Amino acid sequence: MKKHILAILPLVYGKYFNTLSLFAPQKTAKKAFNLFCTVRKGRVLPQQKKYLDPVKNTMEQIAGHRLQSYHWSGDKETVLLVHGWESNTYRWRNLIEKLQNANFDIIAFDAPSHGYSSGNKLYVPLYEEAVQYMIKKYNPKYLIGHSVGGMTLMYNEYKNPNPTVERIVVIGAPSEFHEIMEHYQSLLKFNDRVMKALDAYIFKRFGFHIRDFSTSKFALKNTKKGLLFHDRFDLIAPYHASEKVHENWRNSKLVTTEGLGHSMHQEEVNNQIVEFLQA
């Protein structure tokens, strides 16, 4: 019964948005955007506390949020880790072990509405603001992002290129915002009138249209050295996203895998990341 309710709930939202958009398109767009940004998973689980609690750093005050940061001290350059949607810093545990063995100084944080951080919504412009704050405060030389975290790093480099950052690693990240929104539309079955209202709302609030937000376009201006990982059979973010980014990112290398999935926690991935940072 619960599964049946969860299956029809998106369609209920879609019909509601379709009807409401006839009378109040701006209100509809705001509601649809807020639903899109609502985070439902990613809080720290009981079994994750033992790993995360001893390395808690400061609670950062960013954009009206309290964001939990973490620190693993090392004598070499600082690395900033940026996790993906409905995840938290615990997802980096395997890579962190490799980075510690290489004596890197490691900073990570829980995104707004994730882990120990406050809030219940996340969208890339907010995440980018948090990333920029962390870069300015901790001065990392290397950035590593997974999924929407990787997308956020590419947007950050486009919007606020930081001269102290030398290398960026992007793992399993989407590229085209319009593809994400089209998937959202197909899931809820709302009509093009709602999508048009959403596009107008996003432009008014953030200054870009849905089709303008493109990691592959951002990559055209990216002068940093980059390493991209993407599994050919990724079911969350399409493989062609990284192909497009790599094509436009002059100083990048794309590592294609098969069968490693979206999360890519595997040792072969982590070893290549450390080698890239040490090169």
XYZ file of C-alpha atoms in Angstrom:
279
model
C 0.000 0.000 0.000
C 2.796 2.416 0.934
C 4.601 1.733 -2.346
C 1.384 2.384 -4.269
C 0.893 5.730 -2.517
C 4.492 6.751 -3.202
C 4.045 5.825 -6.861
C 0.949 7.974 -7.416
C 2.051 10.940 -5.275
C 4.143 12.570 -8.044
C 1.139 12.408 -10.376
C -1.015 14.119 -7.755
C 1.509 16.948 -7.577
C 1.591 17.165 -11.361
C -2.188 17.501 -11.682
C -2.200 20.073 -8.887
C 0.468 22.169 -10.635
C -1.338 21.904 -13.978
C -4.567 23.217 -12.452
C -2.962 25.914 -10.312
C -0.919 27.241 -13.243
C -4.141 28.275 -15.001
C -4.787 30.874 -12.316
C -1.443 31.524 -10.584
C 1.588 30.601 -12.711
C 4.125 32.350 -10.456
C 2.792 30.648 -7.346
C 2.819 27.339 -9.203
C 6.428 27.805 -10.263
C 7.556 28.579 -6.726
C 5.793 25.515 -5.347
C 7.175 23.287 -8.109
C 10.701 24.596 -7.557
C 10.503 24.125 -3.797
C 9.315 20.556 -4.272
C 12.146 19.930 -6.722
C 14.727 21.190 -4.198
C 13.376 19.365 -1.148
C 15.873 16.908 0.343
C 14.413 13.677 1.741
C 17.525 11.667 2.608
C 21.168 12.258 3.459
C 21.100 12.930 7.201
C 23.800 11.301 9.324
C 22.775 7.740 10.152
C 23.606 6.104 13.504
C 26.281 3.899 11.947
C 27.949 6.954 10.363
C 28.359 8.941 13.593
C 31.343 6.956 14.848
C 33.287 7.986 11.756
C 32.150 11.608 11.466
C 31.822 12.861 15.046
C 35.542 12.724 16.008
C 36.541 14.857 13.008
C 33.901 17.564 13.330
C 35.411 20.970 12.689
C 33.455 24.230 12.894
C 29.768 24.868 12.196
C 30.001 27.346 9.306
C 27.421 30.133 8.974
C 26.634 30.419 5.264
C 23.614 31.946 3.495
C 21.370 31.545 6.510
C 22.451 27.940 7.057
C 24.601 26.232 9.655
C 26.889 23.876 7.755
C 28.959 21.231 9.508
C 32.577 21.061 8.372
C 35.136 18.322 8.989
C 38.933 18.273 9.074
C 41.556 15.563 8.688
C 44.917 17.256 9.205
C 47.891 16.616 6.938
C 51.160 18.290 5.991
C 50.562 18.527 2.249
C 48.153 20.636 0.176
C 44.517 21.097 1.198
C 41.794 19.127 -0.589
C 38.114 20.161 -0.419
C 35.500 17.401 -0.791
C 31.983 18.221 -2.045
C 29.399 15.413 -1.870
C 26.280 14.833 -3.951
C 22.494 14.894 -3.572
C 20.959 13.139 -0.540
C 24.375 12.140 0.749
C 26.842 13.516 3.308
C 30.547 13.598 4.111
C 30.539 9.913 5.101
C 30.426 9.004 1.403
C 34.095 10.069 1.115
C 35.438 7.647 3.741
C 37.294 5.378 1.277
C 38.898 8.273 -0.580
C 39.753 10.038 2.684
C 41.784 7.017 3.782
C 43.806 7.220 0.564
C 44.276 10.980 0.905
C 45.387 10.583 4.518
C 47.935 7.960 3.523
C 49.306 10.516 1.047
C 49.403 13.117 3.882
C 46.980 15.605 2.304
C 45.146 18.118 4.493
C 41.437 17.369 4.018
C 38.394 19.605 4.451
C 34.821 18.461 3.850
C 31.372 19.731 4.775
C 27.754 18.632 4.735
C 25.719 20.519 2.142
C 22.679 22.538 3.205
C 19.931 20.112 4.324
C 22.367 17.179 4.435
C 24.301 15.429 7.178
C 24.487 17.582 10.294
C 23.768 20.823 8.390
C 20.550 22.835 8.668
C 17.731 23.231 6.165
C 15.492 21.053 4.015
C 16.265 22.254 0.474
C 19.285 22.335 -1.822
C 19.899 23.863 -5.244
C 23.155 24.496 -7.082
C 23.372 28.309 -6.635
C 23.053 27.834 -2.860
C 25.595 25.006 -2.903
C 27.952 27.156 -4.978
C 27.757 29.915 -2.388
C 28.758 27.410 0.278
C 31.626 26.075 -1.844
C 32.929 29.582 -2.517
C 32.874 30.342 1.210
C 34.827 27.161 1.960
C 37.392 27.913 -0.742
C 37.981 31.419 0.587
C 38.268 30.221 4.187
C 40.380 27.088 3.744
C 42.296 27.891 0.547
C 42.262 24.393 -0.991
C 44.546 23.654 -3.900
C 42.434 20.733 -5.065
C 38.651 20.267 -5.334
C 36.800 16.958 -5.613
C 33.050 16.733 -6.225
C 30.603 13.887 -6.744
C 27.375 14.145 -8.769
C 25.648 17.480 -8.041
C 28.747 18.350 -6.004
C 30.808 18.056 -9.174
C 28.273 20.120 -11.088
C 28.547 22.755 -8.363
C 32.342 22.844 -8.629
C 32.101 23.487 -12.366
C 29.595 26.276 -11.794
C 31.803 27.757 -9.088
C 34.840 27.807 -11.373
C 32.738 29.497 -14.067
C 31.201 32.064 -11.736
C 34.074 32.655 -9.300
C 37.348 31.338 -10.742
C 39.747 30.977 -7.827
C 43.440 31.403 -8.741
C 44.598 29.284 -5.799
C 42.726 26.208 -7.074
C 44.885 24.167 -9.451
C 43.071 20.875 -10.055
C 39.446 19.747 -10.053
C 38.100 16.184 -9.937
C 34.478 15.607 -11.017
C 32.855 12.209 -10.447
C 29.592 11.084 -12.066
C 28.176 14.581 -12.487
C 25.227 15.721 -14.623
C 25.776 18.508 -17.129
C 22.566 19.901 -18.620
C 20.037 21.405 -16.220
C 17.308 21.133 -18.843
C 17.727 17.339 -18.852
C 17.233 17.267 -15.090
C 14.133 19.440 -15.312
C 12.720 17.409 -18.193
C 13.089 14.288 -16.048
C 11.271 16.111 -13.241
C 8.496 17.003 -15.682
C 8.173 13.420 -16.914
C 8.057 12.132 -13.333
C 5.231 14.456 -12.261
C 3.566 14.692 -15.678
C 3.074 18.452 -15.452
C 2.506 20.344 -18.694
C 4.644 22.814 -20.642
C 2.758 25.741 -19.142
C 4.170 24.791 -15.742
C 7.651 24.336 -17.227
C 7.464 27.770 -18.828
C 6.478 29.287 -15.485
C 9.352 27.424 -13.803
C 11.810 28.801 -16.341
C 10.564 32.351 -15.735
C 10.791 31.862 -11.965
C 14.347 30.526 -12.155
C 15.437 33.372 -14.414
C 13.922 35.990 -12.118
C 15.488 34.448 -9.014
C 18.912 33.369 -10.301
C 19.496 35.256 -13.543
C 19.674 32.293 -15.925
C 17.216 30.245 -17.968
C 17.011 26.484 -17.555
C 18.771 25.812 -20.860
C 21.519 28.315 -20.045
C 22.729 26.324 -17.040
C 25.110 23.849 -18.626
C 28.279 22.384 -17.147
C 29.542 21.642 -20.645
C 29.225 25.352 -21.475
C 30.890 26.322 -18.198
C 33.807 24.054 -19.119
C 34.680 26.209 -22.127
C 36.184 28.807 -19.787
C 37.759 26.364 -17.347
C 41.563 26.627 -17.418
C 42.241 24.306 -14.467
C 43.550 20.774 -14.833
C 40.639 18.380 -14.574
C 39.941 14.700 -14.074
C 36.491 13.327 -14.909
C 35.127 9.921 -13.926
C 31.903 8.507 -15.305
C 30.500 5.014 -15.616
C 29.099 4.212 -19.024
C 26.062 2.577 -17.386
C 25.385 5.242 -14.743
C 21.628 5.224 -14.074
C 21.572 8.557 -12.209
C 23.658 10.943 -14.311
C 24.004 10.078 -18.016
C 27.458 9.215 -19.321
C 27.133 11.678 -22.200
C 27.211 14.492 -19.628
C 30.899 13.928 -18.918
C 31.615 13.361 -22.604
C 30.305 16.851 -23.369
C 32.194 18.419 -20.474
C 35.447 16.703 -21.454
C 35.034 17.844 -25.051
C 34.881 21.482 -23.918
C 37.321 21.319 -20.977
C 40.684 21.728 -22.636
C 42.876 20.524 -19.750
C 40.741 17.559 -18.711
C 41.015 13.787 -18.845
C 37.944 11.528 -18.904
C 38.176 8.114 -17.265
C 35.359 5.864 -18.478
C 34.382 2.868 -16.373
C 31.900 0.039 -16.844
C 29.957 -1.481 -13.975
C 31.153 0.784 -11.145
C 27.796 2.550 -10.845
C 27.085 6.127 -9.853
C 28.764 6.338 -6.435
C 32.226 5.171 -7.569
C 33.738 4.396 -4.166
C 36.048 1.780 -5.646
C 39.775 1.606 -4.954
C 40.712 1.907 -8.624
C 38.929 5.272 -8.771
C 40.410 6.561 -5.521
C 43.940 5.522 -6.495
C 43.688 7.452 -9.762
C 42.424 10.529 -7.914
C 45.397 10.515 -5.544
C 47.808 9.965 -8.446
C 46.262 12.921 -10.291
C 46.697 15.196 -7.276
C 50.296 14.090 -6.794
C 51.309 14.458 -10.447
